[in-house]
Short mmCIF file of C-alpha atoms in Angstrom, two decimals:
data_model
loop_
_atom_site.label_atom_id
_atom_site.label_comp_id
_atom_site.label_asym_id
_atom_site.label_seq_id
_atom_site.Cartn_x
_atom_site.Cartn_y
_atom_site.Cartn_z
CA UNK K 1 173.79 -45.31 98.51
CA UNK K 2 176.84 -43.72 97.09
CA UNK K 3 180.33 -45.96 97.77
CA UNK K 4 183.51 -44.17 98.07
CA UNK K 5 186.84 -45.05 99.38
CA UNK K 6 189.23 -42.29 101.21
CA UNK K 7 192.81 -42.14 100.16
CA UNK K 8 195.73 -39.91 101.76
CA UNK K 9 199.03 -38.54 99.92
CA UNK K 10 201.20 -37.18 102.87
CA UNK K 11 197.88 -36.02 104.77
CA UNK K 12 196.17 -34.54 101.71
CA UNK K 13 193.20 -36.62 101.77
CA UNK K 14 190.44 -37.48 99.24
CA UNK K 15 187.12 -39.27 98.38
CA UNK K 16 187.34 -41.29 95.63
CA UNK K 17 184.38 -42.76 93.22
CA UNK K 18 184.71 -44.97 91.05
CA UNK K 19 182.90 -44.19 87.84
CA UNK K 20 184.40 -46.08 84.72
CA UNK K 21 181.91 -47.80 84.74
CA UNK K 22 179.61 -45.11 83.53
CA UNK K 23 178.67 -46.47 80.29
CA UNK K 24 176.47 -48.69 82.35
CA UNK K 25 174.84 -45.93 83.91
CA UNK K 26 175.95 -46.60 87.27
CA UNK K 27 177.82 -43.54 88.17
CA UNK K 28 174.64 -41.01 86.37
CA UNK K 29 174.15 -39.62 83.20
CA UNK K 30 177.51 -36.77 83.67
CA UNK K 31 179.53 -39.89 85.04
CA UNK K 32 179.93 -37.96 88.31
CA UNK K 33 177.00 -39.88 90.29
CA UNK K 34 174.65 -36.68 89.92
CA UNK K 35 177.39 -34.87 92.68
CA UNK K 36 177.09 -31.00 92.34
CA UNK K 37 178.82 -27.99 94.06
CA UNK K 38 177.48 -28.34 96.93
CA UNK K 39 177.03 -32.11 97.50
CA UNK K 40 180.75 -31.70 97.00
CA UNK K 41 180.76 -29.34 100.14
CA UNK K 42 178.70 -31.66 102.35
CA UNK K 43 181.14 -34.32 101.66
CA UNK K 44 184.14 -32.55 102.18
CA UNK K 45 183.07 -31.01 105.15
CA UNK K 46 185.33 -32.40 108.43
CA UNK K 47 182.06 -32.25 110.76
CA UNK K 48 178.56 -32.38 109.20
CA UNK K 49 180.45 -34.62 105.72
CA UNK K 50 183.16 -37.56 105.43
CA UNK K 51 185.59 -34.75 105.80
CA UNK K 52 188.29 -34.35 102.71
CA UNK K 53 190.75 -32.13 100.90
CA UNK K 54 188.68 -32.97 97.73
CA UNK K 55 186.79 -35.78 95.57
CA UNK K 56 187.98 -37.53 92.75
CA UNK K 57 185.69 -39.36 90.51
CA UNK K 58 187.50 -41.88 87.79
CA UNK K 59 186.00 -41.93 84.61
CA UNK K 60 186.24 -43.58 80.97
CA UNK K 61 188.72 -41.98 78.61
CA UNK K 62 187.44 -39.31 75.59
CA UNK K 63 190.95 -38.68 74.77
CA UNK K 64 192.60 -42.26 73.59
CA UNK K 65 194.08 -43.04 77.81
CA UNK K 66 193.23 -45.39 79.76
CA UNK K 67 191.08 -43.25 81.99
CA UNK K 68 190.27 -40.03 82.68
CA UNK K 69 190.36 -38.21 86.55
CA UNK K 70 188.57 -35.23 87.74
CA UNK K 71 188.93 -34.13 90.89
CA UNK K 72 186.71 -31.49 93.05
CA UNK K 73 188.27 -28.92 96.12
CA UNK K 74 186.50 -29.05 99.67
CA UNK K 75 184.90 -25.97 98.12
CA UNK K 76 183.14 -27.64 95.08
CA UNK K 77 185.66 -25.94 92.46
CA UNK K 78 187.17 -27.96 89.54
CA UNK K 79 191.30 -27.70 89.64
CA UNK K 80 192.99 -28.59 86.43
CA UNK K 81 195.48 -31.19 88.20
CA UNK K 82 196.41 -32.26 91.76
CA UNK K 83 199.73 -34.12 92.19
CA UNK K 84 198.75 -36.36 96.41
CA UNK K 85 195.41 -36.70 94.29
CA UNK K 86 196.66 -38.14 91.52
CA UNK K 87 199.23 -40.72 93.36
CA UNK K 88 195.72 -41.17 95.44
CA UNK K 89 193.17 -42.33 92.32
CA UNK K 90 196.80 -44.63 91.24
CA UNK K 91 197.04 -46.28 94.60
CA UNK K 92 192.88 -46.80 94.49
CA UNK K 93 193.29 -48.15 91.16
CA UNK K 94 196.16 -51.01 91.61
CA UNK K 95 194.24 -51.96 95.28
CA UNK K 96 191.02 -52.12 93.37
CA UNK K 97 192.15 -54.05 90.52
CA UNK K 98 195.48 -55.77 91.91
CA UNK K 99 197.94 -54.66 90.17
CA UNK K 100 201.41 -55.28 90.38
CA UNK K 101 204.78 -52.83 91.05
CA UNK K 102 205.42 -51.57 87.57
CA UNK K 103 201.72 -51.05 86.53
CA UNK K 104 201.86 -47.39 84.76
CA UNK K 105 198.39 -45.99 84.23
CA UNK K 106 197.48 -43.25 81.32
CA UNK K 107 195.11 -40.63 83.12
CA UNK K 108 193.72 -37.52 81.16
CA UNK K 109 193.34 -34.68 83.84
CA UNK K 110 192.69 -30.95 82.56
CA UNK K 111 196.38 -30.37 82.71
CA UNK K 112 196.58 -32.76 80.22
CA UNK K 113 197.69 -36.92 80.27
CA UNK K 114 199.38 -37.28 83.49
CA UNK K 115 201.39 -40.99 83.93
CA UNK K 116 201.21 -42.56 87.15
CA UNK K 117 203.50 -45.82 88.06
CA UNK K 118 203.78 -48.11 91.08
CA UNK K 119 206.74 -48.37 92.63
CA UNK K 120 208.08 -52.01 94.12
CA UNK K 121 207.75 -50.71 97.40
CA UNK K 122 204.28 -49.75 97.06
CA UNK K 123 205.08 -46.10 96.70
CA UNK K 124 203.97 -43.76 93.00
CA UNK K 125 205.86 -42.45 90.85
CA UNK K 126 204.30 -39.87 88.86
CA UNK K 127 205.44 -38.40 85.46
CA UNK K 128 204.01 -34.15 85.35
CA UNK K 129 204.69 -33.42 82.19
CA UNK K 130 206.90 -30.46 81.82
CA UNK K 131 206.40 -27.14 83.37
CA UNK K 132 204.97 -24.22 82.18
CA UNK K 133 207.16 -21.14 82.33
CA UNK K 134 206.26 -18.39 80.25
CA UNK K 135 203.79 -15.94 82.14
CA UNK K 136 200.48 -16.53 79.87
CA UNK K 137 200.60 -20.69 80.43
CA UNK K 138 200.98 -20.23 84.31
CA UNK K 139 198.27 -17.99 83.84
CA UNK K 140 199.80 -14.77 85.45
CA UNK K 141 200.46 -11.28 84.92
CA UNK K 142 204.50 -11.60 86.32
CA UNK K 143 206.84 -10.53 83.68
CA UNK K 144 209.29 -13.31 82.75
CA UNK K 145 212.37 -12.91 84.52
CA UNK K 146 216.29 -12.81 84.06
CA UNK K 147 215.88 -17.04 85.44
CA UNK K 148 213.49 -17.82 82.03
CA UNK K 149 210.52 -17.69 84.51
CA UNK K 150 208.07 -15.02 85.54
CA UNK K 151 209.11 -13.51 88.69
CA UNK K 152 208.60 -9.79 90.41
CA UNK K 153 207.64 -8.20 93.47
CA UNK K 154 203.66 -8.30 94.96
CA UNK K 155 202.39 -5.68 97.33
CA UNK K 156 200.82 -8.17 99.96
CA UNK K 157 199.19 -6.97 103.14
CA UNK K 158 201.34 -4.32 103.31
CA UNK K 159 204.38 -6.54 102.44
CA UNK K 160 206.61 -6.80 99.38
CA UNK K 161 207.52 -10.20 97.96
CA UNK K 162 209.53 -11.79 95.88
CA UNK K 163 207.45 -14.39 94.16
CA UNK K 164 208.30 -16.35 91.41
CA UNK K 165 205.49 -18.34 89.39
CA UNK K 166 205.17 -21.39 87.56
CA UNK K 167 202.58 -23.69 86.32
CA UNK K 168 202.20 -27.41 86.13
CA UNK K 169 198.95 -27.49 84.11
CA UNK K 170 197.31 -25.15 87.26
CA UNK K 171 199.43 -22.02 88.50
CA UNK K 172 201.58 -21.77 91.49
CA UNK K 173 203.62 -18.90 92.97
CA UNK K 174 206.64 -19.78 94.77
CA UNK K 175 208.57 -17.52 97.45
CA UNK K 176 211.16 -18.09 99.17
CA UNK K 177 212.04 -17.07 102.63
CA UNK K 178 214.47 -17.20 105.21
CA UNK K 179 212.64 -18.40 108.05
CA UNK K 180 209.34 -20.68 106.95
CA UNK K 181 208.29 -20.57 110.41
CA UNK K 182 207.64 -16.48 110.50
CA UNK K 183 205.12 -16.45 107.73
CA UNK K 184 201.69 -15.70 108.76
CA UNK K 185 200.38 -18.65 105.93
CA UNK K 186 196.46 -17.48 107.14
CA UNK K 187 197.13 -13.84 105.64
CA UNK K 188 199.51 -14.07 103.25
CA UNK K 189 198.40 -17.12 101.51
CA UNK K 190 194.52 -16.07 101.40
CA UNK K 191 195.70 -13.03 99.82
CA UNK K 192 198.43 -14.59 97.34
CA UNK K 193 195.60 -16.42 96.46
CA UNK K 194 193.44 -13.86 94.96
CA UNK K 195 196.10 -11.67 93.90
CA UNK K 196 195.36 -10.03 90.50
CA UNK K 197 198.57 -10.86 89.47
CA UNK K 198 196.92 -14.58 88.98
CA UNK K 199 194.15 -14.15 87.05
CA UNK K 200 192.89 -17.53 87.70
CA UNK K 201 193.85 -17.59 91.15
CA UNK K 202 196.88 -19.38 92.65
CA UNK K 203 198.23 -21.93 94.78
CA UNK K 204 200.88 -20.26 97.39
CA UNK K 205 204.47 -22.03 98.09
CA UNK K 206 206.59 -20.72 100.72
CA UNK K 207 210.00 -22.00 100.48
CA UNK K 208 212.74 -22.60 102.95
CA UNK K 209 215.96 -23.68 101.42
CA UNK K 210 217.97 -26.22 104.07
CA UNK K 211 220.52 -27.35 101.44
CA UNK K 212 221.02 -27.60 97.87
CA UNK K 213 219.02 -31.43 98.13
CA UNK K 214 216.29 -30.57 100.74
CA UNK K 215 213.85 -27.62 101.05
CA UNK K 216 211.06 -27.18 103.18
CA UNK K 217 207.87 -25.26 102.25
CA UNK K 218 204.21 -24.84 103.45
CA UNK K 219 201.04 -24.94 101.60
CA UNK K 220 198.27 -22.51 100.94
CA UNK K 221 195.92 -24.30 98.27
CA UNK K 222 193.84 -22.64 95.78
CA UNK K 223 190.19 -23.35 96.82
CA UNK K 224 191.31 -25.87 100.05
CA UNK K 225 193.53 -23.05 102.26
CA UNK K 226 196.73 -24.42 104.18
CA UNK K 227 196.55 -28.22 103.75
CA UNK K 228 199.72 -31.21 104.65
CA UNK K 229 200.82 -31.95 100.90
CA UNK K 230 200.68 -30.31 97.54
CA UNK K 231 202.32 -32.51 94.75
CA UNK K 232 202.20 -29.82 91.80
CA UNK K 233 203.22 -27.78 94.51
CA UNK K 234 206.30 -29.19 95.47
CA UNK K 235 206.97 -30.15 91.50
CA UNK K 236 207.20 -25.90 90.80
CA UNK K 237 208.81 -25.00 93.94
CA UNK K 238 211.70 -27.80 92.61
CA UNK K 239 211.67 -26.14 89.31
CA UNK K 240 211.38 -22.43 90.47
CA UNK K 241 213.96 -23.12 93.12
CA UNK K 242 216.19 -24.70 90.74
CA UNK K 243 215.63 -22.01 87.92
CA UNK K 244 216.42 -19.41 90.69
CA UNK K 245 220.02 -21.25 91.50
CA UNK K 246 219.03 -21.98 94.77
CA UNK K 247 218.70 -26.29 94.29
CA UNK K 248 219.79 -28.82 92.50
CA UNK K 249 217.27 -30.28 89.94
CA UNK K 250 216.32 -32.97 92.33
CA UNK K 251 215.80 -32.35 96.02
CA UNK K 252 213.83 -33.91 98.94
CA UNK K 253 210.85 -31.35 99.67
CA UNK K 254 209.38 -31.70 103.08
CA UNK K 255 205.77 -30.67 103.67
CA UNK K 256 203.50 -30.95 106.73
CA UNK K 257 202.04 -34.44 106.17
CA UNK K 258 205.65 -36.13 104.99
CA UNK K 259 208.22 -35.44 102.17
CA UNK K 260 208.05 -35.89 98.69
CA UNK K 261 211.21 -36.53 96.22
CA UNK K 262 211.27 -33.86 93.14
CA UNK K 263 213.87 -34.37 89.99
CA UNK K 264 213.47 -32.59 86.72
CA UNK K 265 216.00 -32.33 83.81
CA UNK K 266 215.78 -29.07 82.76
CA UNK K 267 213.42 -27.16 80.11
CA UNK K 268 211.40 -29.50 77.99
CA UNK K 269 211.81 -32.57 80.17
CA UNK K 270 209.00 -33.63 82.45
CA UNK K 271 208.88 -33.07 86.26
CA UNK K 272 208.66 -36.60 88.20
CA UNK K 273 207.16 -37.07 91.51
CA UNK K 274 207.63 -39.59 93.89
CA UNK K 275 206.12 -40.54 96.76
CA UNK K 276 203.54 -41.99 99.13
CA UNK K 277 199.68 -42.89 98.94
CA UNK K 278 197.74 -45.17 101.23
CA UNK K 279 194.06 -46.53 101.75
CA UNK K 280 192.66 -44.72 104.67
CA UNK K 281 188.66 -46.21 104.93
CA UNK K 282 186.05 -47.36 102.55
CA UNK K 283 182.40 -46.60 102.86
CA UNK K 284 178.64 -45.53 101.67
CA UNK K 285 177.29 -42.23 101.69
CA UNK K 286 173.21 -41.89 102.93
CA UNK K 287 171.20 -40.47 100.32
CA UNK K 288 170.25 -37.90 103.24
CA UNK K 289 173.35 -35.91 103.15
CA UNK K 290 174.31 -35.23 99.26
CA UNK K 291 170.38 -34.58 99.03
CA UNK K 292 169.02 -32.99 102.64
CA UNK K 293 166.13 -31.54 101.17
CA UNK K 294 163.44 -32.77 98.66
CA UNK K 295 165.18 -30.90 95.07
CA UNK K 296 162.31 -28.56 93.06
CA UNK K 297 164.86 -28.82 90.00
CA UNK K 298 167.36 -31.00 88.61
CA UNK K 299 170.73 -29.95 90.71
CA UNK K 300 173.16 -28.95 88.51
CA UNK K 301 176.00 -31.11 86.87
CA UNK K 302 179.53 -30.77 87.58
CA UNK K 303 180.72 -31.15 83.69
CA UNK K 304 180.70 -28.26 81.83
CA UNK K 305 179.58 -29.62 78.66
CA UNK K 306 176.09 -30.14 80.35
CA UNK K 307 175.90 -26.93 80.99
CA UNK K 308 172.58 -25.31 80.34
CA UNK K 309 170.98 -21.82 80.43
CA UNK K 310 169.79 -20.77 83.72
CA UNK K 311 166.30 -20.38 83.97
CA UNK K 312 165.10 -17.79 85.95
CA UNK K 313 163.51 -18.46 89.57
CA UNK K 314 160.90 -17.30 90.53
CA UNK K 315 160.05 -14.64 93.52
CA UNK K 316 159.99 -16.45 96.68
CA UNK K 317 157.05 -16.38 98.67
CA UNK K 318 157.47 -15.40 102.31
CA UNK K 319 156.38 -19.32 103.47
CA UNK K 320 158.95 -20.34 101.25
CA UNK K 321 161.72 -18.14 102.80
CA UNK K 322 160.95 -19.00 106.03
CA UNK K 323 161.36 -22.53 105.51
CA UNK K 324 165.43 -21.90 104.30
CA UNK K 325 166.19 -23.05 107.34
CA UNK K 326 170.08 -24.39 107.25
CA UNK K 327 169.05 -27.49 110.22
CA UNK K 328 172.83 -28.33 110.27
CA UNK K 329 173.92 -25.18 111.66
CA UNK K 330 170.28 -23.76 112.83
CA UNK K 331 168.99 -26.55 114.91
CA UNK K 332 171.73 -27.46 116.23
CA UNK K 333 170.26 -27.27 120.14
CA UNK K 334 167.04 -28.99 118.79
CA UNK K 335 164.24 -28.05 115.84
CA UNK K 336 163.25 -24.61 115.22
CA UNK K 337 160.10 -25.87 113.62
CA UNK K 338 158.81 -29.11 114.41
CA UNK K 339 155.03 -28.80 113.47
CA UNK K 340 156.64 -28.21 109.92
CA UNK K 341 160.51 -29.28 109.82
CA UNK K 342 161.84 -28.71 106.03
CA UNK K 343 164.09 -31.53 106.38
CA UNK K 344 161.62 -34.29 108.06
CA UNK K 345 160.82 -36.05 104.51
CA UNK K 346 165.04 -36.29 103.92
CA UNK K 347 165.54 -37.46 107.59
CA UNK K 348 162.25 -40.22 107.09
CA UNK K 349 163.75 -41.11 103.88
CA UNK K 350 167.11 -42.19 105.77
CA UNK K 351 164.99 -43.95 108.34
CA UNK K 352 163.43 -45.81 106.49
CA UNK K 353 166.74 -46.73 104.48
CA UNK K 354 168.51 -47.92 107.60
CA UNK K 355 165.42 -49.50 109.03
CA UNK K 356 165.02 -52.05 106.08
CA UNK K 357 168.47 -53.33 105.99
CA UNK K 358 169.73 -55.24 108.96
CA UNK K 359 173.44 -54.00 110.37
CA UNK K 360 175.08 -57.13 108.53
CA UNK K 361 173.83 -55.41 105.10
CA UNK K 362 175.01 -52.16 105.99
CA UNK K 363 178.38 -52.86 106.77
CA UNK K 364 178.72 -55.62 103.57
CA UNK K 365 177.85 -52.89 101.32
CA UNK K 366 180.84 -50.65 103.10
CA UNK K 367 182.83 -53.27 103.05
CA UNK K 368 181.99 -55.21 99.51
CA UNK K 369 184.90 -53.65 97.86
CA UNK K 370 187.22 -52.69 100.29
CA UNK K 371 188.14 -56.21 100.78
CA UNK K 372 189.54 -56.98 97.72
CA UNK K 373 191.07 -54.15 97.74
CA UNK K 374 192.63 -54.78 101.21
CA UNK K 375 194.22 -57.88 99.47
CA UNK K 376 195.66 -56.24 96.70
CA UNK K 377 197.54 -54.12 98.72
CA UNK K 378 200.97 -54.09 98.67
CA UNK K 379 203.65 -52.40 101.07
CA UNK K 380 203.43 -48.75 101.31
CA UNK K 381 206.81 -47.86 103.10
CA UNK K 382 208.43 -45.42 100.44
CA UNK K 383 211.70 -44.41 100.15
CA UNK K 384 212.24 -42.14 97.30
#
């Protein structure tokens, strides 16, 4: 069964595995404990799954850190960086190996080697890196503007806005507004997001600008929708803001799970984040859901350098078509088939799981590493 512990940055909530261990074989040959697209999905998912904002699986270094993060949205895509995840995998990490306040961790991420530290009062502090500013490293097609950033006006649902764009090794757009509470997040930010404007799609920022030391902004994430927190988020809407003269270059930046405290120096000086990440539950994952029907192929890995051609399926016969049968959503009022249900061998398989190990086992191997964890655990009252 497949342990995982669930961690929450300011609501933003994730899975996390722990697979440094993978030289051992213990987390699969990719290091990402055989998990593909849609295993991802079932997990994620807030009703049939654990429910989470995304999974992050720690890994051994290839690039001289001390580790190296990946991290999955709810819809089985592979973002480049993800700031509540991040102070997430750094909080897992000191609970799981007791650290102590001061503990900085090196972490290679796709946005590059991203520098986590825990704060005495049990709070992260996270070093970004610099921005990215010119309109090819956000990616987007905004020309750069008369504040050294790209910035311009979007046709959006039949709106124009002014959005302003920066990247912190995955792209954000950034407008603000006058009154946060007007925006429509739904429309505008599913459309933002797919704008061709970002040819890699975008994270959305709207901005609210209280004082010169505290804005307020709401989230549409690329791949997860509106969610509580964004930490690269908040990092470019500092920087935009400030690049537009409408902050100073450190503010307090409230979201809808909490607040997060933003300071950056200027151009070629990283962005640092501060803020807030606690344990929320540890536990084991039945074989039953990341695998609900017997597999005809190997399911495909999550790392791109396994990557292998396609081979071509063949026509499906009409038994086989009529046994797609989706039981989550399906049978929900009771089978459709029962003289031949397509998921009986995954449900037996569970069965027979749970029925050899007594309640006692079931809830040590939940619990096996969650209790030293628990000890490790410092205070988490932050106050940037």
């Amino acid at each position: 069964m497949l342990q995982f512990s669930k961690y929450q940055g300011l609501g933003n909530d994730f899975l996390i595995l722990d697979g440094r261990d993978a030289g051992a074989g213990a987390a699969g040959a990719d290091g990402c404990f055989g998990l593909n697209a849609e295993a991802v999905r079932r997990l994620c998912d807030r009703r049939f799954g654990v429910g989470a904002d995304g999974v992050i699986v720690a890994l051994p270094p290839r690039q001289g850190g001390e580790l190296r993060m990946r991290i999955f949205n709810a819809d089985g895509s592979e973002p480049e960086m993800c700031g509540n995840g991040i102070r997430c995998l750094a909080r897992f990490l000191a609970d799981s190996d007791g650290d102590q306040p001061g503990r900085i961790w090196q972490v290679e991420t796709l946005a590059g080697r991203i520098v986590p530290e825990l704060r005495p009062d049990g709070g992260i502090r996270v070093d970004m890196g610099p921005p990215f500013l010119l309109p090819e490293t956000v990616p987007t097609t905004l020309p750069l503007g008369p504040a050294g950033l790209p910035q311009g006006q979007l046709e959006v649902e039949g709106l124009v806005l002014e959005v302003a764009a920066a990247g912190m090794g995955n792209p954000h757009g950034v407008i603000p507004v006058l009154d946060l509470a007007a925006i429509d997040l739904e429309r505008l930010g599913s459309a933002l997001e797919v704008h061709p404007a970002f040819p890699a799609r975008t994270n959305v920022h709207f901005v609210q600008v209280l004082d010169r030391g505290h804005l307020v902004m709401r989230v549409w994430e690329r791949g997860a929708g509106p969610t509580l927190a964004c930490g690269t988020g908040a990092c470019a809407t500092l920087v935009v803001c400030h690049r537009l003269g409408l902050c100073d270059n450190q503010a307090r930046l409230d979201l809808p799970g909490g607040s997060l405290h933003i300071a950056w120096e200027g151009e070629g000086h990283s962005v640092f984040m501060t803020g807030p990440a606690e344990a929320v539950f540890d536990g084991v994952v039945v074989p039953g859901l990341l695998d609900p029907e017997p597999a005809t192929t190997p399911a495909a890995s999550l790392d791109p350098q396994d990557a292998a051609p396609p081979t071509p399926a063949a026509p499906a016969t009409p038994a086989a078509a009529a046994a797609a049968i989706d039981c989550a959503t399906a049978c929900v009022n009771g089978c459709l088939r029962p003289e031949a249900c397509p998921s009986a061998e995954a449900r037996a398989r569970v069965a027979a799981l749970l029925e050899g190990r007594s309640l006692d086992e079931l809830v040590a191997l939940a619990s096996a590493s969650g209790e030293s964890r628990s000890l490790g655990r410092g205070p988490t009252d932050v106050d940037p």
